[in-house]
């Protein structure tokens, strides 16, 4: 029955979409705390629409200011690389004319790819992608706006612990990915590299340097199993 | 470079990456090594950001109220608390310690 495929996909989409949309409040508040205004914050969610990249951009700007712009842009772009991986998976599922793929591209993120590829039929996969994408796009932008307004009301970043909240947000983003030895080793290595380099390099650059750990471990497949090549993926 | 330039440039870069998979044949990224690097890149950058956001202040390592706040966040994540609860709790811990004057 095609209709049961569809309704199962819609249920999964709503469950994931509504949970994730709530992240937008933290992003909006932290973006304003990092020095962006409400409109800049909202444009980021509308145009960039990729949580990890958005948090990275404001995180690096918060510590380095506008002087850290190149590092901020590079961090956001590097965190967007996995979306290219997802869009390659989704290209086979979306199909149709070029304009539909163009529309799909903006909504190709961790969650829409995860819900879609978890569905058993092509029809369910398509419904899962579009419904998850739509729910998160609308929800993420609405909650970003609410968070930005709230953040605007909060004056002192440190007094309200928003600097600690930003650190916790990154921990929350990386946590679900630490399921096997290889990503755990990379996370530990990257943490050490970043910590050691903090006093020596301008803000933002230690984060970029830590990317080398992923490159080395990924190319050599150190600590990797055969299954690890398929692992990681959307959380 | 203005903040608006940064926002638009970075957004464009992220959108182009999303378009890549719809425009190029899948042969490259479906090979195991590039796919593995792309996934590990996410882990490395996020982990480095945890460290810099927790320890860095004006290009120095500073141990302040952010450290216990992030430890509380880790415990909550291990207990499978929702993202928003984790983030709010970290803010509360840091704000509380500063209010009490126990940590800067």
PDB file of C-alpha atoms in Angstrom, chain A residues 103-207:
ATOM      1  CA  UNK A 103      14.981  23.542  -4.801  1.00  0.00           C
ATOM      2  CA  UNK A 104      15.994  20.265  -3.166  1.00  0.00           C
ATOM      3  CA  UNK A 105      19.614  21.425  -2.812  1.00  0.00           C
ATOM      4  CA  UNK A 106      18.813  24.114  -0.235  1.00  0.00           C
ATOM      5  CA  UNK A 107      16.956  21.563   1.902  1.00  0.00           C
ATOM      6  CA  UNK A 108      19.634  18.866   1.646  1.00  0.00           C
ATOM      7  CA  UNK A 109      20.881  18.631   5.232  1.00  0.00           C
ATOM      8  CA  UNK A 110      21.567  15.961   7.873  1.00  0.00           C
ATOM      9  CA  UNK A 111      17.959  15.414   8.898  1.00  0.00           C
ATOM     10  CA  UNK A 112      16.161  15.448   5.534  1.00  0.00           C
ATOM     11  CA  UNK A 113      18.724  12.984   4.145  1.00  0.00           C
ATOM     12  CA  UNK A 114      18.483  10.742   7.221  1.00  0.00           C
ATOM     13  CA  UNK A 115      14.673  10.562   7.211  1.00  0.00           C
ATOM     14  CA  UNK A 116      14.549  10.050   3.456  1.00  0.00           C
ATOM     15  CA  UNK A 117      17.135   7.295   3.191  1.00  0.00           C
ATOM     16  CA  UNK A 118      15.519   5.445   6.123  1.00  0.00           C
ATOM     17  CA  UNK A 119      12.261   4.929   4.163  1.00  0.00           C
ATOM     18  CA  UNK A 120      11.787   1.571   2.408  1.00  0.00           C
ATOM     19  CA  UNK A 121      10.173   2.780  -0.849  1.00  0.00           C
ATOM     20  CA  UNK A 122      11.128   5.464  -3.382  1.00  0.00           C
ATOM     21  CA  UNK A 123       7.790   7.187  -2.857  1.00  0.00           C
ATOM     22  CA  UNK A 124       8.346   7.255   0.929  1.00  0.00           C
ATOM     23  CA  UNK A 125      11.900   8.500   0.414  1.00  0.00           C
ATOM     24  CA  UNK A 126      10.692  11.438  -1.659  1.00  0.00           C
ATOM     25  CA  UNK A 127       7.879  12.323   0.761  1.00  0.00           C
ATOM     26  CA  UNK A 128      10.287  11.978   3.706  1.00  0.00           C
ATOM     27  CA  UNK A 129      12.778  14.353   2.118  1.00  0.00           C
ATOM     28  CA  UNK A 130      10.317  17.094   1.146  1.00  0.00           C
ATOM     29  CA  UNK A 131       8.244  17.032   4.351  1.00  0.00           C
ATOM     30  CA  UNK A 132      11.309  16.976   6.632  1.00  0.00           C
ATOM     31  CA  UNK A 133      12.944  19.731   4.575  1.00  0.00           C
ATOM     32  CA  UNK A 134       9.822  21.896   4.653  1.00  0.00           C
ATOM     33  CA  UNK A 135       9.099  21.422   8.377  1.00  0.00           C
ATOM     34  CA  UNK A 136      12.695  22.186   9.344  1.00  0.00           C
ATOM     35  CA  UNK A 137      13.058  25.125   6.941  1.00  0.00           C
ATOM     36  CA  UNK A 138       9.937  26.850   8.249  1.00  0.00           C
ATOM     37  CA  UNK A 139      10.555  25.879  11.878  1.00  0.00           C
ATOM     38  CA  UNK A 140      14.265  26.700  11.882  1.00  0.00           C
ATOM     39  CA  UNK A 141      13.670  30.173  10.450  1.00  0.00           C
ATOM     40  CA  UNK A 142      10.774  30.943  12.794  1.00  0.00           C
ATOM     41  CA  UNK A 143      12.659  29.793  15.885  1.00  0.00           C
ATOM     42  CA  UNK A 144      15.827  31.596  14.736  1.00  0.00           C
ATOM     43  CA  UNK A 145      13.821  34.818  14.687  1.00  0.00           C
ATOM     44  CA  UNK A 146      12.358  34.133  18.158  1.00  0.00           C
ATOM     45  CA  UNK A 147      15.816  33.285  19.511  1.00  0.00           C
ATOM     46  CA  UNK A 148      17.345  36.409  17.960  1.00  0.00           C
ATOM     47  CA  UNK A 149      14.705  38.609  19.588  1.00  0.00           C
ATOM     48  CA  UNK A 150      15.301  36.890  22.946  1.00  0.00           C
ATOM     49  CA  UNK A 151      19.073  37.232  22.507  1.00  0.00           C
ATOM     50  CA  UNK A 152      18.621  40.910  21.745  1.00  0.00           C
ATOM     51  CA  UNK A 153      16.876  41.374  25.112  1.00  0.00           C
ATOM     52  CA  UNK A 154      19.726  39.655  26.934  1.00  0.00           C
ATOM     53  CA  UNK A 155      22.464  42.247  27.296  1.00  0.00           C
ATOM     54  CA  UNK A 156      25.544  40.711  28.894  1.00  0.00           C
ATOM     55  CA  UNK A 157      26.644  37.511  27.145  1.00  0.00           C
ATOM     56  CA  UNK A 158      28.824  36.179  29.962  1.00  0.00           C
ATOM     57  CA  UNK A 159      26.459  37.114  32.786  1.00  0.00           C
ATOM     58  CA  UNK A 160      23.766  34.900  31.246  1.00  0.00           C
ATOM     59  CA  UNK A 161      26.237  32.121  30.444  1.00  0.00           C
ATOM     60  CA  UNK A 162      25.705  32.363  26.700  1.00  0.00           C
ATOM     61  CA  UNK A 163      29.407  31.714  26.053  1.00  0.00           C
ATOM     62  CA  UNK A 164      29.064  28.378  27.854  1.00  0.00           C
ATOM     63  CA  UNK A 165      25.818  27.692  25.965  1.00  0.00           C
ATOM     64  CA  UNK A 166      27.708  28.066  22.661  1.00  0.00           C
ATOM     65  CA  UNK A 167      30.302  25.519  23.765  1.00  0.00           C
ATOM     66  CA  UNK A 168      27.523  23.143  24.861  1.00  0.00           C
ATOM     67  CA  UNK A 169      25.794  23.586  21.498  1.00  0.00           C
ATOM     68  CA  UNK A 170      28.905  22.373  19.655  1.00  0.00           C
ATOM     69  CA  UNK A 171      29.170  19.429  22.046  1.00  0.00           C
ATOM     70  CA  UNK A 172      25.523  18.596  21.329  1.00  0.00           C
ATOM     71  CA  UNK A 173      26.166  18.718  17.582  1.00  0.00           C
ATOM     72  CA  UNK A 174      29.202  16.423  17.674  1.00  0.00           C
ATOM     73  CA  UNK A 175      27.899  13.954  20.310  1.00  0.00           C
ATOM     74  CA  UNK A 176      25.632  11.812  18.076  1.00  0.00           C
ATOM     75  CA  UNK A 177      28.530  11.284  15.661  1.00  0.00           C
ATOM     76  CA  UNK A 178      30.808   9.669  18.245  1.00  0.00           C
ATOM     77  CA  UNK A 179      29.559   6.117  17.859  1.00  0.00           C
ATOM     78  CA  UNK A 180      32.711   4.262  16.833  1.00  0.00           C
ATOM     79  CA  UNK A 181      36.453   4.340  17.555  1.00  0.00           C
ATOM     80  CA  UNK A 182      37.459   6.268  14.442  1.00  0.00           C
ATOM     81  CA  UNK A 183      35.326   9.399  14.966  1.00  0.00           C
ATOM     82  CA  UNK A 184      36.114   9.347  18.697  1.00  0.00           C
ATOM     83  CA  UNK A 185      39.851   9.294  17.922  1.00  0.00           C
ATOM     84  CA  UNK A 186      39.423  12.141  15.417  1.00  0.00           C
ATOM     85  CA  UNK A 187      37.412  14.185  17.934  1.00  0.00           C
ATOM     86  CA  UNK A 188      40.096  13.684  20.602  1.00  0.00           C
ATOM     87  CA  UNK A 189      42.948  14.480  18.189  1.00  0.00           C
ATOM     88  CA  UNK A 190      41.197  17.585  16.870  1.00  0.00           C
ATOM     89  CA  UNK A 191      40.506  18.776  20.425  1.00  0.00           C
ATOM     90  CA  UNK A 192      44.203  18.462  21.369  1.00  0.00           C
ATOM     91  CA  UNK A 193      45.412  20.199  18.177  1.00  0.00           C
ATOM     92  CA  UNK A 194      42.992  23.097  18.699  1.00  0.00           C
ATOM     93  CA  UNK A 195      43.891  23.486  22.394  1.00  0.00           C
ATOM     94  CA  UNK A 196      47.648  23.453  21.763  1.00  0.00           C
ATOM     95  CA  UNK A 197      47.386  26.036  18.971  1.00  0.00           C
ATOM     96  CA  UNK A 198      45.085  28.515  20.761  1.00  0.00           C
ATOM     97  CA  UNK A 199      47.951  30.720  22.114  1.00  0.00           C
ATOM     98  CA  UNK A 200      49.910  30.631  18.837  1.00  0.00           C
ATOM     99  CA  UNK A 201      47.405  31.332  16.077  1.00  0.00           C
ATOM    100  CA  UNK A 202      44.706  33.975  15.507  1.00  0.00           C
ATOM    101  CA  UNK A 203      41.152  33.045  16.644  1.00  0.00           C
ATOM    102  CA  UNK A 204      39.462  30.601  14.308  1.00  0.00           C
ATOM    103  CA  UNK A 205      42.662  29.250  12.773  1.00  0.00           C
ATOM    104  CA  UNK A 206      43.197  26.496  15.408  1.00  0.00           C
ATOM    105  CA  UNK A 207      39.788  25.116  14.367  1.00  0.00           C
TER     106      UNK A 207
END
